[in-house]
Coordinates of C-alpha atoms and ligand atoms in Angstrom, one line a residue:
M751 CA -7.8 1.2 -10.6
R752 CA -7.4 -0.8 -13.9
R753 CA -4.6 -3.4 -14.0
K754 CA -1.7 -2.5 -16.3
E755 CA -0.8 -6.0 -17.3
A756 CA -3.0 -9.0 -18.1
A757 CA -3.6 -11.3 -15.2
R758 CA -1.4 -14.4 -15.3
L759 CA -4.3 -16.9 -15.6
P760 CA -3.7 -20.4 -16.7
E761 CA -4.3 -20.8 -20.4
C762 CA -6.0 -24.1 -21.4
D763 CA -8.8 -25.5 -23.5
E764 CA -12.4 -26.1 -22.3
L765 CA -12.0 -29.8 -22.1
T766 CA -9.1 -29.5 -19.6
V767 CA -11.2 -27.1 -17.5
V768 CA -14.2 -29.4 -17.5
R769 CA -12.0 -32.4 -16.6
H770 CA -10.4 -30.4 -13.8
Y771 CA -13.6 -29.5 -12.1
T772 CA -15.3 -32.8 -12.8
N773 CA -12.3 -34.6 -11.1
L774 CA -12.4 -32.2 -8.2
S775 CA -16.1 -32.9 -7.7
H776 CA -15.3 -36.6 -7.4
N777 CA -13.1 -35.8 -4.5
N778 CA -16.0 -34.2 -2.7
F779 CA -18.7 -35.7 -0.4
G780 CA -22.1 -34.2 -0.3
V781 CA -25.5 -35.2 1.1
N782 CA -26.4 -36.5 -2.3
D783 CA -23.5 -39.0 -2.2
G784 CA -24.4 -40.7 1.1
F785 CA -25.3 -40.5 4.8
Y786 CA -23.9 -37.2 6.3
P787 CA -24.6 -37.3 10.0
L788 CA -22.8 -34.1 10.9
G789 CA -24.0 -33.1 14.4
S790 CA -25.1 -29.5 15.0
C791 CA -25.2 -28.9 11.2
T792 CA -28.5 -30.6 10.3
M793 CA -27.3 -31.9 6.9
K794 CA -30.7 -32.8 5.5
Y795 CA -31.7 -33.7 2.0
N796 CA -32.1 -30.7 -0.4
P797 CA -35.2 -31.6 -2.4
V798 CA -34.9 -31.0 -6.2
I799 CA -38.1 -29.1 -6.3
N800 CA -36.5 -26.4 -4.2
E801 CA -33.7 -26.0 -6.7
E802 CA -36.2 -25.8 -9.6
I803 CA -38.2 -23.1 -8.0
A804 CA -35.2 -21.0 -7.0
A805 CA -33.9 -21.3 -10.6
M806 CA -37.1 -20.0 -12.2
K807 CA -36.2 -17.1 -14.4
A808 CA -39.0 -14.9 -12.9
F809 CA -37.1 -15.1 -9.6
A810 CA -33.5 -15.6 -10.6
G811 CA -33.7 -12.7 -13.1
L812 CA -34.8 -10.0 -10.5
H813 CA -32.8 -7.0 -9.6
P814 CA -32.7 -6.2 -5.9
L815 CA -33.5 -2.5 -6.5
Q816 CA -36.4 -3.2 -8.9
P817 CA -39.5 -1.1 -8.2
A818 CA -42.0 -3.0 -5.9
E819 CA -44.8 -2.8 -8.5
T820 CA -42.8 -4.9 -10.9
C821 CA -42.0 -7.8 -8.5
Q822 CA -45.2 -8.3 -6.4
G823 CA -44.9 -12.1 -6.7
A824 CA -41.4 -12.2 -5.2
L825 CA -42.4 -9.7 -2.5
E826 CA -45.4 -12.0 -1.7
V827 CA -43.1 -15.0 -1.2
Y828 CA -40.7 -12.8 0.9
F829 CA -43.7 -11.7 3.0
N830 CA -45.2 -15.1 3.4
L831 CA -41.8 -16.6 4.5
Q832 CA -41.5 -13.8 7.2
Q833 CA -45.0 -14.8 8.4
S834 CA -44.4 -18.6 8.3
L835 CA -41.2 -18.3 10.3
A836 CA -42.9 -16.1 12.9
E837 CA -45.6 -18.7 13.3
L838 CA -43.2 -21.6 13.6
A839 CA -41.1 -19.8 16.1
G840 CA -43.9 -18.2 18.2
L841 CA -42.5 -14.7 17.7
S842 CA -44.0 -11.5 16.3
E843 CA -41.8 -10.5 13.3
F844 CA -38.9 -11.8 11.2
T845 CA -36.3 -10.2 9.1
L846 CA -34.8 -12.3 6.3
N847 CA -31.7 -10.1 5.8
P848 CA -28.9 -12.0 7.6
C849 CA -26.9 -14.4 5.4
A850 CA -25.9 -17.0 7.9
G851 CA -26.5 -18.2 11.5
A852 CA -23.5 -16.2 12.8
H853 CA -24.7 -13.2 10.9
G854 CA -28.1 -13.6 12.5
E855 CA -26.5 -13.8 16.0
L856 CA -24.7 -10.5 15.3
T857 CA -27.9 -8.9 14.0
G858 CA -29.9 -10.2 17.0
L859 CA -27.3 -8.9 19.5
M860 CA -27.3 -5.5 17.7
I861 CA -31.1 -5.4 18.1
I862 CA -30.7 -6.3 21.8
R863 CA -28.0 -3.5 22.2
A864 CA -30.3 -1.0 20.4
Y865 CA -33.2 -2.0 22.7
H866 CA -31.2 -1.3 25.9
E867 CA -29.8 1.9 24.5
A868 CA -33.3 3.1 23.6
N869 CA -34.3 2.4 27.2
G870 CA -31.5 4.7 28.3
Q871 CA -29.7 1.8 30.0
P872 CA -26.9 0.5 27.9
R873 CA -25.8 -3.0 29.0
T874 CA -22.6 -4.7 28.0
K875 CA -22.5 -8.3 29.3
V876 CA -23.8 -11.4 27.5
L877 CA -24.2 -14.7 29.4
I878 CA -23.3 -17.8 27.3
P879 CA -23.2 -21.4 28.5
D880 CA -19.8 -23.1 28.2
S881 CA -21.3 -25.7 25.9
A882 CA -22.3 -23.1 23.3
H883 CA -21.2 -23.1 19.7
G884 CA -18.1 -20.9 19.1
T885 CA -20.0 -18.4 17.0
N886 CA -22.0 -17.3 20.1
P887 CA -19.0 -15.7 22.0
A888 CA -17.5 -14.6 18.7
S889 CA -20.7 -12.7 17.7
A890 CA -21.0 -11.1 21.1
A891 CA -17.3 -9.9 20.9
V892 CA -17.8 -8.5 17.3
C893 CA -20.9 -6.6 18.6
G894 CA -18.6 -5.0 21.3
L895 CA -20.2 -6.9 24.1
E896 CA -18.5 -8.8 26.9
V897 CA -18.9 -12.6 27.2
V898 CA -19.5 -14.1 30.6
E899 CA -19.5 -17.9 30.7
V900 CA -22.2 -19.9 32.5
K901 CA -21.1 -23.3 33.7
S902 CA -22.7 -26.6 32.7
L903 CA -23.6 -29.5 35.0
A904 CA -22.2 -32.9 34.4
D905 CA -25.2 -33.8 32.2
G906 CA -24.4 -30.8 29.9
T907 CA -27.4 -28.7 30.9
V908 CA -27.1 -25.1 32.2
D909 CA -26.0 -24.8 35.9
V910 CA -28.9 -22.7 37.0
E911 CA -27.3 -22.0 40.4
H912 CA -24.2 -20.6 38.7
L913 CA -26.5 -18.5 36.5
R914 CA -28.3 -17.2 39.6
Q915 CA -25.0 -16.2 41.1
L916 CA -23.9 -14.4 37.9
L917 CA -27.3 -12.5 37.8
D918 CA -26.9 -11.5 41.5
E919 CA -23.4 -10.2 40.8
L920 CA -23.9 -8.5 37.4
G921 CA -27.7 -7.8 37.5
N922 CA -28.3 -4.6 35.6
Q923 CA -25.2 -5.0 33.3
V924 CA -26.6 -8.1 31.6
A925 CA -27.8 -7.3 28.1
A926 CA -28.8 -10.9 27.2
M927 CA -28.3 -14.6 27.7
M928 CA -27.7 -16.7 24.5
M929 CA -28.9 -20.3 24.5
T930 CA -29.6 -23.1 22.2
N931 CA -32.2 -25.6 23.2
P932 CA -31.8 -28.5 22.8
N933 CA -28.2 -27.6 23.7
T934 CA -25.1 -28.7 21.7
L935 CA -25.3 -32.1 23.3
G936 CA -28.8 -32.6 21.9
I937 CA -30.3 -32.4 25.4
F938 CA -33.5 -30.4 26.0
E939 CA -32.9 -27.9 28.9
P940 CA -35.4 -29.0 31.5
R941 CA -35.2 -25.6 33.4
V942 CA -35.5 -23.4 30.4
L943 CA -38.7 -21.6 31.7
E944 CA -37.0 -20.8 35.0
I945 CA -33.9 -19.6 33.1
T946 CA -35.8 -17.2 30.9
E947 CA -37.8 -15.9 33.9
M948 CA -34.6 -15.2 35.9
V949 CA -32.9 -13.3 33.1
H950 CA -36.0 -11.3 32.4
K951 CA -36.3 -10.4 36.0
A952 CA -32.8 -9.0 35.8
G953 CA -33.9 -6.9 32.8
G954 CA -31.9 -8.9 30.3
L955 CA -33.3 -10.4 27.0
M956 CA -33.1 -14.1 26.0
Y957 CA -31.5 -14.9 22.6
Y958 CA -32.2 -18.3 21.1
D959 CA -29.6 -19.8 18.8
G960 CA -31.9 -21.6 16.4
A961 CA -29.3 -23.9 14.8
N962 CA -31.0 -26.8 16.7
L963 CA -34.5 -25.8 15.9
N964 CA -34.9 -29.0 13.8
A965 CA -35.4 -30.9 17.1
L966 CA -38.4 -28.8 18.1
L967 CA -40.1 -28.2 14.7
G968 CA -43.8 -28.9 15.2
E969 CA -43.3 -29.8 18.9
C970 CA -42.8 -26.5 20.7
R971 CA -41.7 -22.9 20.0
P972 CA -38.9 -20.7 21.3
G973 CA -41.3 -17.8 21.7
D974 CA -43.4 -19.9 24.0
M975 CA -40.3 -20.7 26.1
G976 CA -39.7 -17.0 26.7
F977 CA -37.1 -16.2 24.1
D978 CA -37.2 -12.6 22.8
V979 CA -34.8 -12.7 19.8
M980 CA -33.6 -15.7 17.7
H981 CA -32.1 -16.7 14.4
I982 CA -33.1 -19.6 12.2
N983 CA -30.5 -21.3 10.0
L984 CA -32.6 -21.9 6.8
H985 CA -29.7 -23.9 5.5
K986 CA -30.1 -26.3 8.4
T987 CA -33.7 -26.6 9.5
F988 CA -35.3 -25.7 6.2
S989 CA -33.3 -28.0 3.9
T990 CA -31.4 -25.5 1.9
P991 CA -27.9 -26.6 0.9
H992 CA -24.8 -25.6 2.9
G993 CA -21.3 -26.5 3.4
G994 CA -18.2 -25.1 1.8
G995 CA -19.2 -21.6 2.8
G996 CA -22.1 -21.6 0.3
P997 CA -24.9 -19.1 0.5
G998 CA -26.8 -19.4 3.7
S999 CA -29.6 -17.5 5.4
G1000 CA -30.1 -16.7 9.1
P1001 CA -33.5 -14.9 9.5
V1002 CA -33.9 -13.1 12.9
G1003 CA -37.2 -13.0 14.7
V1004 CA -38.3 -10.9 17.7
R1005 CA -41.1 -10.9 20.1
K1006 CA -43.8 -8.2 20.2
G1007 CA -42.3 -4.8 21.3
L1008 CA -39.0 -5.3 19.5
E1009 CA -40.1 -5.0 15.9
Q1010 CA -38.9 -1.4 15.5
F1011 CA -35.3 -2.5 15.9
L1012 CA -35.3 -5.1 13.1
P1013 CA -33.0 -4.3 10.2
M1014 CA -34.7 -2.9 7.1
P1015 CA -35.8 -3.2 4.4
R1016 CA -38.8 -5.4 5.4
V1017 CA -41.7 -6.4 3.1
I1018 CA -45.1 -5.5 4.3
F1019 CA -48.6 -5.8 2.9
D1020 CA -50.3 -2.4 2.4
E1021 CA -54.0 -3.1 3.1
K1022 CA -55.1 0.1 1.5
A1023 CA -53.2 -0.3 -1.8
K1024 CA -53.7 -4.1 -1.7
A1025 CA -50.1 -4.5 -2.6
F1026 CA -46.8 -5.5 -1.1
R1027 CA -44.2 -2.8 -0.5
V1028 CA -40.7 -2.5 1.0
E1029 CA -40.5 -0.6 4.2
D1030 CA -37.7 1.3 6.0
A1031 CA -37.6 2.6 9.6
P1032 CA -35.6 5.0 11.7
L1033 CA -34.6 2.7 14.6
S1034 CA -33.5 -0.1 12.3
V1035 CA -30.0 -1.5 12.7
G1036 CA -29.7 -1.6 8.9
A1037 CA -29.0 -4.3 6.3
F1038 CA -30.3 -5.5 2.9
F1039 CA -32.6 -8.2 1.4
G1040 CA -30.3 -11.2 2.1
N1041 CA -30.0 -14.4 -0.1
F1042 CA -33.4 -14.5 -1.9
G1043 CA -32.6 -17.8 -3.7
V1044 CA -32.1 -19.5 -0.3
M1045 CA -35.4 -18.1 0.9
L1046 CA -37.2 -19.5 -2.1
K1047 CA -35.8 -23.0 -1.3
A1048 CA -36.8 -22.8 2.3
Y1049 CA -40.3 -21.5 1.5
A1050 CA -40.8 -24.3 -1.1
Y1051 CA -39.8 -26.8 1.6
I1052 CA -42.3 -25.4 4.1
L1053 CA -45.1 -25.5 1.5
S1054 CA -44.2 -29.0 0.4
L1055 CA -44.4 -30.3 4.0
G1056 CA -47.5 -28.3 4.8
R1057 CA -49.0 -27.5 8.3
E1058 CA -49.6 -31.2 9.1
N1059 CA -46.2 -32.7 8.1
V1060 CA -44.1 -30.0 9.5
K1061 CA -45.1 -31.4 12.9
M1062 CA -43.4 -34.7 12.1
V1063 CA -39.9 -33.1 11.6
G1064 CA -38.8 -32.8 15.2
P1065 CA -40.3 -36.1 16.4
L1066 CA -38.8 -38.1 13.5
A1067 CA -35.4 -36.5 13.9
T1068 CA -35.5 -37.3 17.6
L1069 CA -36.6 -40.9 17.1
N1070 CA -33.7 -41.5 14.6
A1071 CA -31.1 -40.0 17.0
N1072 CA -32.3 -42.0 19.9
Y1073 CA -32.4 -45.2 17.9
I1074 CA -28.7 -44.7 16.9
K1075 CA -27.8 -43.8 20.5
E1076 CA -29.4 -47.0 22.0
R1077 CA -28.0 -49.3 19.3
L1078 CA -24.4 -48.0 19.5
R1079 CA -24.0 -47.7 23.3
D1080 CA -22.5 -51.2 23.7
D1081 CA -19.5 -50.1 21.7
Y1082 CA -19.4 -46.3 22.0
L1083 CA -19.2 -44.6 25.4
L1084 CA -22.5 -42.8 26.2
P1085 CA -21.6 -40.1 28.7
I1086 CA -25.2 -38.9 29.3
E1087 CA -28.1 -41.1 30.0
G1088 CA -31.7 -40.4 29.0
L1089 CA -33.5 -39.2 25.9
C1090 CA -31.7 -36.9 23.5
K1091 CA -33.3 -34.8 20.9
H1092 CA -32.1 -34.6 17.3
E1093 CA -28.5 -35.6 17.9
C1094 CA -26.6 -37.8 20.2
V1095 CA -23.0 -37.5 21.6
F1096 CA -20.6 -40.3 22.4
D1097 CA -17.3 -40.0 24.2
G1098 CA -15.3 -42.2 21.8
L1099 CA -15.1 -46.0 22.0
V1100 CA -16.0 -47.8 25.2
D1101 CA -12.8 -49.8 25.0
K1102 CA -10.0 -47.2 25.3
S1103 CA -7.3 -49.9 25.6
T1104 CA -6.8 -50.1 21.8
G1105 CA -5.6 -46.5 21.5
V1106 CA -8.1 -45.9 18.7
T1107 CA -9.5 -42.4 18.9
T1108 CA -12.6 -40.6 17.7
M1109 CA -10.5 -39.1 14.9
D1110 CA -9.5 -42.7 13.7
V1111 CA -13.2 -43.8 13.8
A1112 CA -14.2 -40.7 11.8
K1113 CA -11.5 -41.4 9.1
R1114 CA -12.4 -45.1 8.9
L1115 CA -16.0 -44.2 8.3
L1116 CA -14.9 -42.5 5.0
D1117 CA -13.6 -45.8 3.8
Y1118 CA -17.1 -47.2 4.1
G1119 CA -18.7 -44.3 2.2
Y1120 CA -20.1 -42.3 5.1
H1121 CA -19.3 -38.7 5.9
A1122 CA -17.9 -38.5 9.5
P1123 CA -20.1 -37.2 12.3
T1124 CA -18.9 -34.0 14.1
I1125 CA -15.9 -34.8 16.2
Y1126 CA -14.2 -33.2 19.2
F1127 CA -17.2 -30.9 19.6
P1128 CA -18.9 -30.3 22.0
L1129 CA -15.8 -29.6 24.1
L1130 CA -17.3 -31.1 27.3
F1131 CA -15.8 -34.5 26.5
H1132 CA -12.3 -35.5 25.3
E1133 CA -13.4 -37.8 22.5
S1134 CA -16.8 -36.3 21.4
L1135 CA -18.5 -37.9 18.5
M1136 CA -21.7 -36.1 17.7
I1137 CA -24.2 -37.8 15.3
E1138 CA -27.2 -36.2 13.8
P1139 CA -29.2 -38.3 11.4
T1140 CA -32.1 -35.8 10.6
E1141 CA -35.6 -37.0 9.8
N1142 CA -34.9 -37.7 6.2
E1143 CA -32.9 -41.0 6.5
S1144 CA -34.6 -44.3 6.1
K1145 CA -34.3 -47.1 8.7
E1146 CA -32.3 -49.1 6.1
T1147 CA -29.7 -46.3 5.8
I1148 CA -29.4 -45.8 9.6
D1149 CA -29.1 -49.6 10.2
A1150 CA -26.3 -49.9 7.6
F1151 CA -24.5 -47.0 9.3
I1152 CA -24.9 -48.7 12.7
D1153 CA -23.5 -51.9 11.3
V1154 CA -20.4 -50.1 10.0
M1155 CA -19.9 -48.3 13.4
H1156 CA -20.0 -51.8 15.1
K1157 CA -17.6 -53.1 12.5
I1158 CA -15.1 -50.3 13.1
A1159 CA -15.3 -51.0 16.9
A1160 CA -14.5 -54.6 16.1
E1161 CA -11.6 -53.6 13.9
A1162 CA -10.3 -51.4 16.6
K1163 CA -9.8 -54.5 18.7
S1164 CA -8.6 -57.0 16.1
D1165 CA -6.5 -54.6 13.9
P1166 CA -6.1 -51.2 15.5
E1167 CA -3.4 -50.1 13.0
L1168 CA -6.0 -50.5 10.1
V1169 CA -8.2 -47.9 11.8
K1170 CA -5.4 -45.7 13.0
S1171 CA -4.1 -45.3 9.4
A1172 CA -7.5 -44.9 7.7
P1173 CA -8.7 -43.7 5.3
H1174 CA -7.4 -46.2 2.7
N1175 CA -10.0 -45.9 -0.1
T1176 CA -10.4 -42.2 -0.5
P1177 CA -8.6 -40.1 -3.2
I1178 CA -6.5 -38.5 -0.5
G1179 CA -5.3 -40.4 2.6
R1180 CA -4.8 -39.2 6.1
V1181 CA -3.9 -35.5 5.9
D1182 CA -1.8 -33.5 8.3
D1183 CA -4.7 -31.4 9.7
V1184 CA -2.5 -28.6 11.0
L1185 CA -0.5 -28.2 7.8
A1186 CA -3.7 -28.4 5.7
A1187 CA -5.2 -25.5 7.7
K1188 CA -2.0 -23.4 7.9
Q1189 CA -0.8 -23.9 4.3
P1190 CA -3.7 -24.9 2.2
V1191 CA -2.9 -25.6 -1.4
T1192 CA -5.7 -24.1 -3.4
T1193 CA -4.1 -23.2 -6.7
Y1194 CA -4.8 -24.8 -10.1
W1195 CA -1.2 -25.5 -10.9
K1196 CA -0.4 -27.3 -7.6
T1197 CA -3.4 -29.6 -7.8
L1198 CA -2.3 -30.7 -11.3
S1199 CA 1.1 -31.8 -10.1
Ligands
PLP1898 C1 -24.2 -23.9 12.7 C2 -24.3 -23.3 14.0 C3 -24.2 -21.9 14.2 C4 -23.7 -20.9 13.1 O1 -24.5 -20.9 12.0 P1 -23.8 -20.6 10.5 O2 -25.0 -20.5 9.6 O3 -22.8 -21.7 10.2 O4 -23.1 -19.2 10.7 C5 -24.4 -21.4 15.4 N1 -24.8 -22.1 16.5 C6 -24.9 -23.5 16.4 C7 -25.3 -24.3 17.5 C8 -24.7 -24.1 15.1 O5 -24.8 -25.4 15.0

């Protein structure tokens, strides 16, 4: 329906608009501004060459419904990315359709549901560790499946005995178990092979939440651990930008035997015609092409690393996280001993007598020009502070961050009020989180006043 009256848009000149957005951009913090160690998010550097390639007119000007013979180059990139991800994950086939990790989870669970239905044995329960990311149970619920929580041990890994009990009780109702490995504490699940075997024995499938794939890249593959279906967050592991709800990509891979359930369209290479074409299939759960610009950036990243350097990603990310963990443990409480993978978790300051919380430390970091780590997640500890440096950061950057973390710990002792009232140097001071979430002010007029 056409509107009857003109929209009441603010009327102003171009200069005012430019200043408005430029000023807003100064209030922002991005990975190009400084160290951004947000745990579970893999905020790695977004190389400029990725942006240049995604912006090329030959790609950016394409229409999604263009005939295949007019865009063979783009289809070749699409096809090659499908193949590269399958090789890196140790799985058979990938779909690039889903537009985020959570979207990938939903797609993967729909594939799993379709698989059980095709076997004539619909199953409704999904086992999810209590340490899982909130999107896991949310996706299962949206897919119409029932969430059953698996307990964690004190060290944050899956309680295999509890899992055994659940499988004994629920056996043939279990559609799948969702897991991320390393888990959301950055700990590699030592009994992962046993877990995948147990679930398979009960007839369930294993879903791998690939948000933490960065830790394993080049080291080992989810497919080899026995996972059947997984998603990859291209906007985490493969360096494409994210944050602020920007375009993401959550390709889903499956092991051999599940390809027919993948959403279509998919790009295949027709050996006879020696050309790429777009394929549809009857059992497919259905979708569309996804965010092609994001895929171009991820593919450019894979090619610029190459087969040799891609092997360094996981080990370097792991080295950086362990370096931070060992150097901060005198001031920050380390709840779990031993090696972590790509991220480390502290339970607030060692010295709790000052009353300075993880929230205060996070806010004070902003004063020093660092983005805060992830806080109060995972939920297993009261004062969680989860730091993920990624492989991109130099030792100088990491050392400077460590120095500031020590400085804040010292301030917490000498002047706790200074930390509790932080930030002091940012455009906006300490906000009321609840009010900001419940009554966000997003209009042009209010931000001016
Ligand atoms: C980020 C993340 C997700 C969700 O991915 P989105 O792309 O944000 O939808 C799921 N699981 C874990 C562990 C994550 O870190």
